[in-house]
Structure formats: structure tokens, C-alpha cells
Coordinates of C-alpha atoms in Angstrom, one line a residue:
M1259 CA -6.5 31.1 15.5
I1260 CA -3.1 29.3 15.3
R1261 CA -2.4 27.1 18.3
F1262 CA 0.7 25.2 19.2
V1263 CA 0.3 21.7 20.7
K1264 CA 3.4 19.9 22.0
G1265 CA 5.4 22.3 19.7
V1266 CA 3.5 21.3 16.6
L1267 CA 1.7 23.9 14.5
C1268 CA -2.0 23.2 14.4
L1269 CA -4.1 25.2 11.9
C1270 CA -7.5 25.0 13.4
C1271 CA -11.0 25.6 12.2
A1272 CA -11.3 29.2 13.0
A1273 CA -8.3 30.0 10.8
L1274 CA -10.4 28.7 7.9
G1275 CA -13.4 30.9 8.8
L1276 CA -15.2 28.0 10.5
T1277 CA -16.2 27.5 14.1
A1278 CA -15.4 24.2 15.8
A1279 CA -19.1 23.4 16.0
A1280 CA -19.7 24.0 12.3
A1281 CA -16.6 22.1 11.3
G1282 CA -17.5 19.1 13.5
Q1283 CA -21.2 19.1 12.6
N1284 CA -20.8 16.1 10.2
T1285 CA -17.3 14.9 10.9
A1286 CA -17.8 12.4 13.9
T1287 CA -17.3 9.0 12.4
T1288 CA -19.5 6.0 12.9
I1289 CA -16.4 3.7 13.0
K1290 CA -16.3 2.4 16.6
T1291 CA -15.7 -1.3 16.3
T1292 CA -14.1 -3.7 13.9
E1293 CA -17.6 -4.8 12.7
D1294 CA -18.4 -1.1 11.8
I1295 CA -15.6 -1.2 9.0
A1296 CA -17.5 -3.8 7.1
S1297 CA -20.9 -2.2 7.8
A1298 CA -19.8 1.2 6.6
F1299 CA -18.2 -0.3 3.5
K1300 CA -21.4 -2.0 2.6
K1301 CA -23.3 1.3 2.9
G1302 CA -21.0 2.8 0.2
E1303 CA -18.5 4.5 2.4
W1304 CA -14.6 4.0 2.1
P1305 CA -13.5 3.6 5.8
T1306 CA -10.0 2.3 5.2
Y1307 CA -7.1 2.7 2.9
N1308 CA -8.3 -0.2 0.9
G1309 CA -12.0 0.3 1.4
D1310 CA -12.5 -2.7 3.8
Y1311 CA -10.1 -5.3 5.5
T1312 CA -9.8 -7.6 2.6
G1313 CA -7.8 -5.4 0.2
K1314 CA -10.0 -6.3 -2.7
R1315 CA -10.7 -2.6 -3.5
Y1316 CA -14.1 -3.8 -4.7
S1317 CA -16.9 -1.4 -4.4
G1318 CA -20.5 -2.7 -4.2
L1319 CA -21.8 0.5 -5.7
T1320 CA -23.6 0.0 -9.0
Q1321 CA -24.8 3.6 -10.1
I1322 CA -22.0 4.0 -12.5
T1323 CA -22.2 1.1 -15.1
P1324 CA -20.5 0.1 -18.4
D1325 CA -23.4 1.6 -20.2
N1326 CA -23.3 5.1 -18.6
V1327 CA -19.7 5.4 -17.5
K1328 CA -19.0 7.5 -20.7
Q1329 CA -21.1 10.2 -19.1
L1330 CA -18.8 10.5 -16.1
R1331 CA -17.6 14.0 -15.4
A1332 CA -15.1 15.7 -13.0
V1333 CA -17.4 17.4 -10.4
W1334 CA -14.7 18.9 -8.1
V1335 CA -11.0 19.1 -7.7
F1336 CA -9.1 19.6 -4.5
H1337 CA -5.6 21.2 -4.9
S1338 CA -2.9 20.8 -2.2
R1339 CA -0.5 23.6 -2.1
N1340 CA 1.9 22.2 0.3
A1341 CA 2.9 18.8 -1.2
G1342 CA 4.5 17.2 -4.1
T1343 CA 2.9 14.3 -6.0
L1344 CA 0.0 12.9 -3.9
E1345 CA 0.0 9.1 -3.1
V1346 CA -3.0 9.3 -0.8
T1347 CA -6.2 7.2 -1.0
P1348 CA -9.0 9.3 0.6
V1349 CA -11.1 7.8 3.4
V1350 CA -14.8 8.7 3.4
V1351 CA -17.1 8.3 6.4
N1352 CA -20.5 10.0 7.1
G1353 CA -20.1 12.2 4.0
V1354 CA -16.7 13.5 5.1
M1355 CA -13.5 12.8 3.1
Y1356 CA -10.1 12.7 4.8
V1357 CA -7.1 13.4 2.8
T1358 CA -3.4 13.7 3.6
A1359 CA -0.6 15.6 1.9
S1360 CA 2.9 15.3 3.4
N1361 CA 2.4 16.0 7.1
D1362 CA -0.9 17.8 6.5
A1363 CA -4.4 16.4 7.0
Y1364 CA -7.7 17.8 5.6
A1365 CA -11.4 17.1 6.1
L1366 CA -13.4 17.8 3.1
N1367 CA -17.1 17.8 2.3
A1368 CA -17.2 14.7 0.1
E1369 CA -20.0 16.1 -2.1
D1370 CA -18.4 19.4 -3.2
G1371 CA -14.7 19.3 -1.8
Q1372 CA -15.2 22.3 0.7
I1373 CA -12.5 22.2 3.3
L1374 CA -14.0 21.6 6.8
W1375 CA -10.8 21.7 8.7
H1376 CA -7.0 21.5 8.0
Y1377 CA -4.3 20.2 10.2
S1378 CA -0.8 21.5 9.2
R1379 CA 2.6 20.2 10.5
P1380 CA 5.9 21.3 8.9
V1381 CA 7.9 18.5 7.0
S1382 CA 10.9 17.2 8.8
D1383 CA 14.5 18.2 8.0
G1384 CA 17.4 15.9 7.8
L1385 CA 15.5 12.8 6.5
I1386 CA 16.9 10.6 3.7
D1387 CA 15.6 8.5 0.7
D1388 CA 11.8 7.7 0.8
A1389 CA 11.2 9.7 3.9
A1390 CA 12.8 12.7 2.4
G1391 CA 10.0 12.7 -0.2
H1392 CA 7.4 13.5 2.6
I1393 CA 4.9 11.0 1.1
N1394 CA 1.7 10.2 3.0
R1395 CA -0.8 7.7 1.8
G1396 CA -3.7 8.4 4.1
V1397 CA -5.4 8.1 7.4
A1398 CA -7.3 5.7 9.7
V1399 CA -10.5 6.6 11.5
W1400 CA -12.0 5.3 14.8
G1401 CA -14.8 6.9 16.7
D1402 CA -14.3 10.7 16.8
R1403 CA -10.5 10.3 16.1
L1404 CA -8.3 10.3 13.1
Y1405 CA -4.8 8.7 12.9
M1406 CA -2.0 9.5 10.6
E1407 CA 1.8 8.8 10.3
T1408 CA 4.3 11.6 9.6
D1409 CA 7.4 11.5 7.4
N1410 CA 9.7 11.1 10.5
A1411 CA 7.7 8.2 11.9
H1412 CA 5.4 9.9 14.5
L1413 CA 1.9 8.5 15.0
L1414 CA -0.5 11.5 15.3
C1415 CA -4.1 11.3 16.9
L1416 CA -6.5 14.1 15.7
D1417 CA -9.9 15.0 16.6
A1418 CA -11.9 14.0 13.6
R1419 CA -14.4 16.8 14.2
S1420 CA -12.0 19.7 14.4
G1421 CA -8.4 18.6 13.4
H1422 CA -7.1 19.4 16.9
L1423 CA -4.1 17.3 17.9
I1424 CA -4.9 15.0 20.8
W1425 CA -1.5 13.1 21.1
D1426 CA 1.8 12.6 19.2
I1427 CA 3.8 9.5 19.6
A1428 CA 7.3 9.0 18.1
Y1429 CA 7.4 5.2 17.4
T1430 CA 11.0 4.9 16.4
D1431 CA 14.2 5.5 18.3
G1432 CA 15.1 8.7 16.5
N1433 CA 17.4 7.1 13.9
K1434 CA 17.2 9.4 10.9
N1435 CA 17.1 6.4 8.6
Y1436 CA 13.6 5.6 9.7
G1437 CA 10.6 7.2 8.2
A1438 CA 7.0 6.4 7.4
T1439 CA 4.9 6.7 4.2
S1440 CA 1.9 4.5 4.9
A1441 CA -1.6 4.8 6.2
P1442 CA -2.3 3.1 9.5
L1443 CA -4.8 0.3 9.8
M1444 CA -7.3 0.2 12.7
V1445 CA -7.9 -3.3 14.2
K1446 CA -9.9 -4.0 17.4
G1447 CA -9.2 -0.6 19.0
K1448 CA -5.5 -0.7 18.0
V1449 CA -3.7 1.4 15.5
I1450 CA -1.3 -0.7 13.5
V1451 CA 1.7 1.1 11.8
G1452 CA 4.8 0.2 10.0
T1453 CA 8.0 2.0 9.0
S1454 CA 9.9 2.9 5.8
G1455 CA 13.7 2.8 5.6
G1456 CA 14.5 -0.7 4.6
D1457 CA 16.9 0.6 1.9
D1458 CA 18.6 2.6 4.6
G1459 CA 19.6 0.0 7.1
V1460 CA 16.8 0.2 9.7
R1461 CA 15.5 -2.8 11.7
G1462 CA 12.0 -3.2 10.3
F1463 CA 8.9 -3.7 12.6
I1464 CA 5.2 -3.6 12.9
A1465 CA 3.7 -2.0 16.0
A1466 CA 0.2 -1.6 17.6
F1467 CA -0.8 1.4 19.7
D1468 CA -3.9 1.9 21.9
A1469 CA -6.3 4.1 20.0
Q1470 CA -7.4 6.0 23.0
T1471 CA -4.0 6.5 24.9
G1472 CA -1.4 5.9 22.4
A1473 CA 0.3 3.4 24.6
E1474 CA 2.3 0.8 22.7
V1475 CA 0.5 -2.7 22.9
W1476 CA 3.0 -4.7 21.0
R1477 CA 6.0 -4.5 18.6
R1478 CA 6.9 -7.3 16.2
W1479 CA 10.4 -6.9 14.8
T1480 CA 10.7 -8.3 11.3
I1481 CA 14.6 -8.9 11.8
P1482 CA 15.3 -11.6 14.5
A1483 CA 17.5 -10.6 17.4
P1484 CA 20.5 -12.8 18.3
G1485 CA 19.3 -16.3 19.5
E1486 CA 15.9 -16.0 17.9
F1487 CA 14.7 -18.2 15.0
G1488 CA 16.3 -16.9 11.7
S1489 CA 19.0 -15.0 13.4
S1490 CA 21.8 -16.9 11.8
S1491 CA 21.3 -14.6 8.7
W1492 CA 22.3 -11.6 10.8
P1493 CA 25.7 -12.0 12.3
G1494 CA 27.0 -9.5 14.9
N1495 CA 24.9 -6.3 15.0
L1496 CA 23.7 -6.6 11.4
Y1497 CA 20.2 -7.5 12.7
L1498 CA 20.0 -3.8 13.8
H1499 CA 20.3 -2.8 10.0
G1500 CA 18.7 -5.7 8.2
G1501 CA 15.8 -3.9 6.5
G1502 CA 12.5 -5.8 6.3
A1503 CA 10.6 -2.4 6.5
S1504 CA 6.8 -2.6 6.7
W1505 CA 5.9 0.4 4.7
M1506 CA 2.4 -0.3 3.5
P1507 CA -0.8 -1.2 5.3
G1508 CA -1.8 -4.8 5.7
T1509 CA -5.1 -6.6 5.6
F1510 CA -7.1 -8.4 8.3
D1511 CA -9.4 -11.4 8.6
P1512 CA -11.7 -11.0 11.7
E1513 CA -13.0 -14.6 11.5
L1514 CA -9.5 -16.0 11.7
N1515 CA -8.3 -13.1 13.9
T1516 CA -5.3 -12.8 11.7
L1517 CA -3.4 -9.7 10.4
Y1518 CA -1.5 -10.0 7.1
W1519 CA 1.4 -7.7 6.6
G1520 CA 4.1 -7.6 4.0
T1521 CA 7.8 -6.8 4.6
G1522 CA 10.3 -5.2 2.4
N1523 CA 13.8 -6.1 1.1
A1524 CA 16.9 -7.1 3.1
A1525 CA 19.7 -4.6 3.7
P1526 CA 22.0 -3.9 2.2
D1527 CA 20.0 -4.4 -0.9
Y1528 CA 22.3 -5.6 -3.5
D1529 CA 25.2 -7.2 -1.5
G1530 CA 24.2 -10.3 0.4
T1531 CA 27.6 -11.5 1.4
G1532 CA 27.3 -10.4 4.9
R1533 CA 23.8 -11.8 5.5
P1534 CA 23.9 -15.6 4.7
G1535 CA 20.8 -17.8 4.4
D1536 CA 17.2 -16.7 3.8
D1537 CA 17.3 -13.4 5.6
L1538 CA 14.1 -13.8 7.6
Y1539 CA 11.7 -12.1 7.8
T1540 CA 12.4 -10.0 4.7
A1541 CA 10.4 -10.2 1.5
C1542 CA 7.7 -12.0 3.3
V1543 CA 4.0 -11.9 4.1
L1544 CA 3.4 -12.4 7.8
G1545 CA 0.3 -13.8 9.4
L1546 CA 0.1 -12.1 12.8
D1547 CA -2.0 -12.3 15.9
P1548 CA -3.4 -8.8 16.1
D1549 CA -3.7 -9.1 19.9
T1550 CA -0.1 -9.8 20.6
G1551 CA 1.9 -9.4 17.4
A1552 CA 3.0 -13.1 17.5
I1553 CA 3.8 -14.6 14.2
K1554 CA 1.3 -17.4 13.3
W1555 CA 3.0 -18.2 10.0
Y1556 CA 5.1 -16.6 7.4
F1557 CA 5.7 -17.1 3.7
Q1558 CA 8.9 -15.7 2.1
F1559 CA 8.6 -14.7 -1.6
T1560 CA 12.3 -14.0 -2.3
P1561 CA 14.7 -15.7 0.2
H1562 CA 18.1 -13.9 0.3
D1563 CA 16.9 -11.1 -1.8
L1564 CA 19.5 -9.5 -3.9
Y1565 CA 17.2 -7.5 -6.2
D1566 CA 15.2 -5.1 -3.9
F1567 CA 12.1 -7.2 -4.4
D1568 CA 10.0 -5.8 -1.5
G1569 CA 7.1 -8.1 -0.4
V1570 CA 4.8 -5.2 0.6
E1571 CA 2.4 -5.6 -2.3
T1572 CA -1.2 -5.8 -1.0
P1573 CA -2.1 -9.3 0.4
V1574 CA -5.7 -9.7 -0.9
L1575 CA -8.0 -12.0 1.0
V1576 CA -10.4 -14.0 -1.1
D1577 CA -12.9 -16.7 -0.2
R1578 CA -13.8 -18.9 -3.2
I1579 CA -13.7 -22.4 -4.7
Y1580 CA -10.2 -23.2 -5.5
D1581 CA -9.2 -26.6 -7.1
G1582 CA -12.7 -27.8 -6.4
Q1583 CA -13.0 -26.9 -2.7
P1584 CA -13.9 -23.7 -0.8
R1585 CA -10.8 -22.1 0.5
K1586 CA -9.7 -19.0 2.4
L1587 CA -7.1 -17.6 0.1
L1588 CA -4.4 -14.9 0.0
M1589 CA -3.5 -13.6 -3.4
E1590 CA -0.6 -11.3 -4.2
A1591 CA 1.0 -10.1 -7.5
N1592 CA 4.5 -9.9 -6.1
R1593 CA 7.2 -7.6 -7.2
N1594 CA 9.4 -10.4 -8.2
G1595 CA 7.2 -11.2 -11.2
F1596 CA 5.1 -14.2 -9.9
F1597 CA 1.5 -14.2 -8.9
Y1598 CA 1.1 -16.3 -5.6
I1599 CA -1.9 -18.0 -4.1
L1600 CA -1.6 -19.0 -0.4
D1601 CA -4.0 -20.7 2.1
R1602 CA -4.3 -17.8 4.4
T1603 CA -5.3 -20.0 7.3
N1604 CA -1.8 -21.4 7.7
G1605 CA 0.4 -19.8 4.9
K1606 CA 0.6 -23.0 2.8
F1607 CA 1.9 -22.3 -0.7
L1608 CA -0.7 -23.2 -3.4
S1609 CA 0.6 -21.9 -6.7
A1610 CA 2.8 -19.3 -8.4
T1611 CA 2.1 -18.1 -11.9
R1612 CA 4.7 -16.0 -13.8
F1613 CA 3.2 -12.7 -15.1
A1614 CA 6.4 -10.7 -15.9
E1615 CA 7.3 -11.1 -19.6
K1616 CA 10.9 -10.1 -18.8
L1617 CA 12.2 -12.3 -16.0
N1618 CA 15.7 -13.8 -15.7
W1619 CA 16.5 -14.0 -11.9
A1620 CA 14.7 -17.3 -11.4
K1621 CA 13.8 -20.3 -13.6
G1622 CA 10.4 -20.8 -11.8
I1623 CA 9.0 -21.6 -8.3
D1624 CA 9.3 -25.1 -6.8
P1625 CA 6.5 -27.1 -5.2
Q1626 CA 7.3 -25.6 -1.7
G1627 CA 7.0 -22.0 -3.1
R1628 CA 10.8 -21.3 -3.2
P1629 CA 12.3 -19.7 -6.3
I1630 CA 14.6 -21.7 -8.5
Y1631 CA 17.4 -19.2 -8.9
T1632 CA 19.5 -18.6 -12.0
D1633 CA 23.1 -17.3 -11.7
V1634 CA 21.9 -13.8 -12.5
K1635 CA 22.8 -11.4 -9.5
P1636 CA 24.3 -7.9 -9.1
T1637 CA 28.0 -7.5 -9.8
A1638 CA 30.6 -4.8 -9.4
E1639 CA 30.4 -4.3 -13.2
G1640 CA 26.6 -4.3 -13.4
T1641 CA 24.2 -7.1 -14.4
L1642 CA 21.0 -6.9 -16.3
V1643 CA 18.3 -8.2 -14.0
C1644 CA 14.6 -8.6 -15.0
P1645 CA 12.3 -7.5 -13.4
G1646 CA 14.4 -4.4 -12.6
E1647 CA 14.8 -2.7 -9.3
V1648 CA 11.3 -1.1 -9.5
G1649 CA 9.8 -4.7 -9.8
A1650 CA 7.1 -6.2 -12.0
S1651 CA 4.6 -4.8 -9.6
N1652 CA 4.8 -2.4 -6.6
W1653 CA 2.9 -0.8 -3.8
Y1654 CA 0.0 0.6 -6.0
S1655 CA -3.2 -1.3 -5.3
P1656 CA -4.5 -4.3 -7.1
A1657 CA -8.3 -5.3 -7.1
Y1658 CA -10.5 -8.5 -7.0
N1659 CA -14.0 -8.7 -8.2
P1660 CA -16.1 -11.5 -6.7
G1661 CA -18.6 -11.2 -9.6
T1662 CA -16.1 -11.9 -12.4
Q1663 CA -13.7 -13.8 -10.0
L1664 CA -10.8 -12.0 -11.7
F1665 CA -7.8 -10.3 -10.0
Y1666 CA -6.7 -7.0 -11.6
F1667 CA -3.3 -5.4 -11.4
L1668 CA -0.9 -3.2 -13.3
A1669 CA 2.4 -5.0 -14.2
L1670 CA 5.7 -3.4 -15.4
D1671 CA 7.9 -5.2 -17.8
E1672 CA 11.3 -3.6 -17.5
C1673 CA 14.9 -4.6 -16.6
S1674 CA 17.7 -2.7 -14.8
V1675 CA 21.4 -2.9 -14.6
N1676 CA 22.1 -3.8 -10.9
S1677 CA 25.5 -3.2 -9.4
S1678 CA 26.9 -4.4 -6.1
K1679 CA 29.8 -3.2 -3.9
P1680 CA 30.2 -3.8 -0.2
Q1681 CA 29.2 -0.9 2.1
E1682 CA 29.3 -0.2 5.8
F1683 CA 26.2 1.1 7.5
E1684 CA 26.2 4.8 8.5
E1685 CA 23.3 6.6 10.1
G1686 CA 22.0 9.4 7.8
K1687 CA 23.0 7.6 4.7
E1688 CA 21.4 5.0 2.3
F1689 CA 22.5 1.4 2.6
Y1690 CA 21.9 0.0 -0.8
A1691 CA 25.5 -1.2 -1.4
T1692 CA 25.2 0.5 -4.8
G1693 CA 21.9 0.0 -6.9
G1694 CA 20.2 -0.3 -10.2
R1695 CA 19.6 1.9 -13.3
R1696 CA 17.1 1.4 -16.0
D1697 CA 18.1 -0.7 -18.9
P1698 CA 19.5 1.9 -21.5
N1699 CA 18.8 -0.4 -24.4
A1700 CA 15.1 -1.3 -23.9
K1701 CA 11.9 0.7 -23.0
G1702 CA 9.7 -0.4 -20.2
K1703 CA 6.0 -1.4 -20.9
K1704 CA 3.1 -1.4 -18.6
R1705 CA 0.0 -3.8 -18.8
L1706 CA -3.3 -4.1 -17.1
M1707 CA -3.8 -7.7 -16.3
A1708 CA -6.8 -9.8 -15.3
F1709 CA -5.8 -13.1 -13.6
D1710 CA -8.1 -16.1 -13.5
A1711 CA -7.3 -18.2 -10.5
S1712 CA -9.5 -21.1 -11.9
T1713 CA -7.3 -21.6 -14.9
H1714 CA -4.0 -20.0 -13.6
S1715 CA -4.0 -17.8 -16.7
F1716 CA -5.0 -14.4 -17.7
A1717 CA -8.6 -13.7 -19.0
W1718 CA -7.3 -10.6 -20.7
I1719 CA -4.4 -8.2 -20.8
Y1720 CA -4.6 -4.5 -21.8
P1721 CA -1.2 -3.2 -23.0
Q1722 CA -0.5 0.5 -22.0
V1723 CA 0.9 3.3 -24.1
G1724 CA 3.2 5.5 -22.4
N1725 CA 6.7 5.7 -20.8
A1726 CA 6.2 3.2 -18.1
Q1727 CA 6.2 5.8 -15.4
S1728 CA 2.7 5.5 -14.0
W1729 CA 2.5 4.5 -10.3
G1730 CA -1.3 4.4 -10.1
G1731 CA -3.4 1.6 -8.9
V1732 CA -6.7 -0.3 -9.7
M1733 CA -10.2 -0.4 -8.3
T1734 CA -13.2 -2.6 -9.4
T1735 CA -17.0 -2.3 -8.9
A1736 CA -20.1 -4.6 -8.6
A1737 CA -21.4 -3.0 -11.8
G1738 CA -18.5 -4.5 -13.8
L1739 CA -16.0 -1.8 -14.1
V1740 CA -12.3 -1.6 -13.5
F1741 CA -10.9 1.9 -12.8
F1742 CA -7.2 2.4 -13.0
A1743 CA -4.5 5.0 -13.6
D1744 CA -3.2 4.3 -17.2
D1745 CA 0.3 5.0 -18.3
A1746 CA -0.6 8.2 -20.3
N1747 CA -1.7 10.4 -17.4
S1748 CA -5.3 9.5 -17.8
F1749 CA -7.8 8.0 -15.4
E1750 CA -9.5 5.2 -17.2
A1751 CA -12.4 2.8 -16.9
V1752 CA -12.6 -0.6 -18.7
D1753 CA -15.1 -3.5 -18.8
A1754 CA -14.2 -5.8 -15.9
R1755 CA -15.0 -8.9 -18.0
T1756 CA -13.3 -8.1 -21.3
G1757 CA -10.9 -5.2 -20.6
K1758 CA -12.5 -3.0 -23.3
S1759 CA -11.8 0.6 -22.7
L1760 CA -15.1 2.6 -22.0
W1761 CA -13.9 6.0 -20.7
H1762 CA -10.9 8.1 -19.8
F1763 CA -10.2 11.5 -18.4
N1764 CA -6.8 13.2 -19.0
T1765 CA -5.6 14.5 -15.7
G1766 CA -2.5 16.1 -17.3
Q1767 CA -0.4 14.9 -14.3
P1768 CA 1.5 11.8 -13.3
Q1769 CA -0.7 9.5 -11.1
H1770 CA 1.0 8.0 -8.1
A1771 CA -2.1 6.9 -6.2
S1772 CA -4.9 4.3 -6.2
P1773 CA -8.6 5.0 -6.9
M1774 CA -11.6 4.6 -4.7
S1775 CA -15.4 5.0 -4.8
Y1776 CA -18.0 6.2 -2.3
A1777 CA -21.6 7.3 -2.1
V1778 CA -23.2 10.3 -0.5
N1779 CA -27.0 11.0 -0.4
G1780 CA -27.5 8.4 -3.1
K1781 CA -24.9 9.5 -5.6
Q1782 CA -21.8 7.5 -6.5
Y1783 CA -18.4 9.2 -6.8
V1784 CA -15.1 7.9 -7.9
A1785 CA -11.9 9.7 -6.9
I1786 CA -8.1 9.5 -7.5
A1787 CA -5.1 11.7 -6.8
A1788 CA -2.9 13.0 -9.7
G1789 CA 0.0 15.2 -9.3
D1790 CA -0.9 17.5 -6.4
D1791 CA -4.6 17.5 -7.1
L1792 CA -7.5 15.2 -6.1
F1793 CA -10.1 14.6 -8.8
T1794 CA -13.6 13.5 -8.1
F1795 CA -16.1 12.2 -10.7
A1796 CA -19.8 11.5 -10.8
L1797 CA -22.6 11.2 -13.5
P1798 CA -24.4 14.3 -14.4

């Protein structure tokens, strides 16, 4: 049966040879409150994009260990026929795995990969830049409902039991420069979403919608309007095109009732002559009230960004002893090449440690957390900038292990030749004011790094062999493992304390996704997307 809902093609259960009752038998989720997220995660489920609200990508499962990981085998593979390279992290609740590919959503049996239902929506025409790639990084679940963003920035609500469309909300004004590539985040009965398009002259925002009705609850613009604090950077109507896109999911602290969300680069990317000052709130992490969207505090990693240094890397929430006292910390390996530690109660800067080997845009970070700039900046002729336009880190996930107290992330050492030329905004066109190209005289290098906040140094570094093209992330476990997408098209596991390689599986495809782990009926699984396939592994 093919049914049209609000003009959208919905491929329902009967089209797959399943009745609605059969498909929905095990697909109603147990996530009905904010507390349920933590409870489900502790049980071995993976109920959000990062597993839980903290962004640690730390699984408490211990069945797969450093001693037996060499026995890990692929147990099933899901192939998506209607998408390019997958960037999704699956969500698993009640034995059901939810996966997205472009504008499609799938419910799979998490034990064997059998399709329970499939929702299909055509990709959108006329999009540009990131949105034109039709990337989708996953879903959010709440009660018996599933939420996903589309390439043209619609928020969809589906019945988690059948895949039927319940409602469809367009959350931008129709400007074709807007798009969406993220997974939503569920907080206190609200669906929190962001937008892509910061390189294309949109005005970035974070918005919350009622999970039941789809009604907008609040909207926090990341570029101030005239008269608001920070608006001096945006003369005339430039505030309407200032960037600051919020294109990755944030993290949340229920105790502090604070939402942490990163913002992207200023626009135009490489020409800052028309946007004087710091260009708030671009290249920031924002501490937000999840009930109202009000900004509690902000920290800007790269004021007046001229290098495309988005600040959307995962803000990881860690409670630990720091400098001799218990602190509520926020840790982030930023795209600009520095590792930051903030007090997440108030956004106070605590430290920054350089992790990029190649770095020439700044001499360091001052005691207030502001970069000490060099004279390196894009020019009409082109200037070598390190890190390059891709950054020393990016959107792919880091991980933090409370057992080892180490923070794991993949870093890229690479420069680019960045050029700048004034450009006027036009709808339907990119707004980079030229751009960057890879350094033709040097090859990039990727490294898996383990940062020790106690010493502000690296416990170990695992250099990668490859062409520096991997866009895969990291996940760690209570058993003492780090799983990651290496730079040679392999999924790999290393010892979390030493970085020693213990196991790898050649996917034969580029990895542009981050790993996760879950348990069903007492068995632990590990999964990652590679190319247009999702690989799932377990012990024999």
C-alpha cells in the first residue's frame, strides 16, 4: 500500500509484506521522559545520537573486552539503496534500530537487521552546498513517535510503530540556502533542531518544537538583530546572512537544566571586512535554557572567524576532579586546533591545549580564552592557513571514558590555501567569498589522540596510515576499548589505556559516520556506517 500524507510519499508496512500490527509489535519505545534517556542508556540501549545526553559516547557494556575483541565478527549488514555515503548514527530502543538515509527512515530488528518498516520521501530539488548532499545523521525518539530532519529543513514526526507520517513542519522561511543535516535532540518533551547553510548566508538558529503538536516553543537566533547585544558586527541587513549555523546536535545537563549547542562559522566565510568585531554568536558554544531558549552564557572559540572554523564539535559533559576540586566541565576538541576545557555551570574558560601539529593562524590562547592571532589570513592571492578549511577536528564524534579519564578524538594535520574576495549575498548561491584548497605541497595526516585533562597532555597518540580522508568518529566502552573509523577504510578497536591496536575490519568503503554499541537479549553489538552500508558486529 502506498499512501500520500500531505503530499509526501509514505512507504508503509504493507508494502514491505508486513501488517501494521506485526511491524509495531516491538517498536513502541520506552522513552517518555528525560529521565528515561539515562535509564535506557544504562540498560544497554542507544537512545540518542550520542547515546546519552553527555556526548561522551561511552558505553557501559562489557561483554566485548580487550581479550576477546579479536573474535569480533560482522553478523549482519544493512544496505541502503537510495543514499550516498551514510553519516548516520543508529538509535536503538527496545530491540529496534532506527536508521536514516537521506530523507528515508528505517526501523530494523537490531538482532538481525530485518526491515520492520520504511518511510520514504523524495530528496529535494534546488538545494545547494551541504543540503544538496542530502545527508541525514539520525533520529530522535519519544514515546511512540520518531523525529527526523529533512534535507530542506522540515521536521517530520513519524509513528515509531509503523513509520506513518503524523506531522510535517517546515522550520525555515523557504530560503533555498537553508538545509538540515543533523539528528534532533529530545529534551523535556521538546524536539530541538538546528540548521545548515552557514556557508551560504543564512541566519543561524536553534529551535524547539512541542513533541506532540509540532508547535514552535522557542527560537534562538545565533546572529543578533539590530539593537541586540552583539549586533554591531552585523551592519545593515547583514545579520540576515551572518551564518552561525547550528548543524549538529547539542548535549544537555538535566541537573543544571542547561542545553549546550555549538554554532558554525560567520558568513561570508573568508572575507570579514563587512562584519567588524567578534561576530557573535558564531564559532561559539551556547549554554541555553531548554525551556525558553534564553542564552545563559556563551563562549566563543574563534572571534571574527576568517578560516571556516565551525564550533559545532561535540561539547562533551564531564564531572571529575580538575585542578584538585570537583568540577562540572565541558570539553571540546575544536576545529581551530585547540582542546578547550570550560566550567559548564557558567562558561568560564579554564584551559586550552594545542593539539594540531600544523597551526599558524594563532600564537596561542590568552588567559581569558581568546586566541592570540598572527597576521595569517586569507588574501586575494591565497594564503597557507593551518589548520586548513576542513579543520583540525570536525563534526565526527569524540568520546570520553570515565574509567581511564581520557578524552579520545581523531585529529587532522593539514593546511589549505585560503583565498578571499568580496562577494554579495544571492539566494541560491554559496556565500564563501571564495574559499580554500588543500595544500598542494604537503599530504595531510590523521591521528587518534587520547587527552589527559589531569596533565593537559596526551597519554598516547596513534598515527594513522591513509590519505587523510576519513570522516569517521570514536566510541569507548567500560571494558576498556576505543572503537573508531581509521584512515584506511577499516573499523578498528584499540586498548583505551595504551592505544594498542587489537582488531580491525576492512569495510572497503569510506567511513563518514561514528560508531555506537547496544545490547539485545544479553548480547552486545557494535555498529558503524561505511559507504552506503551499516555494519553490525558481535562475538560468536
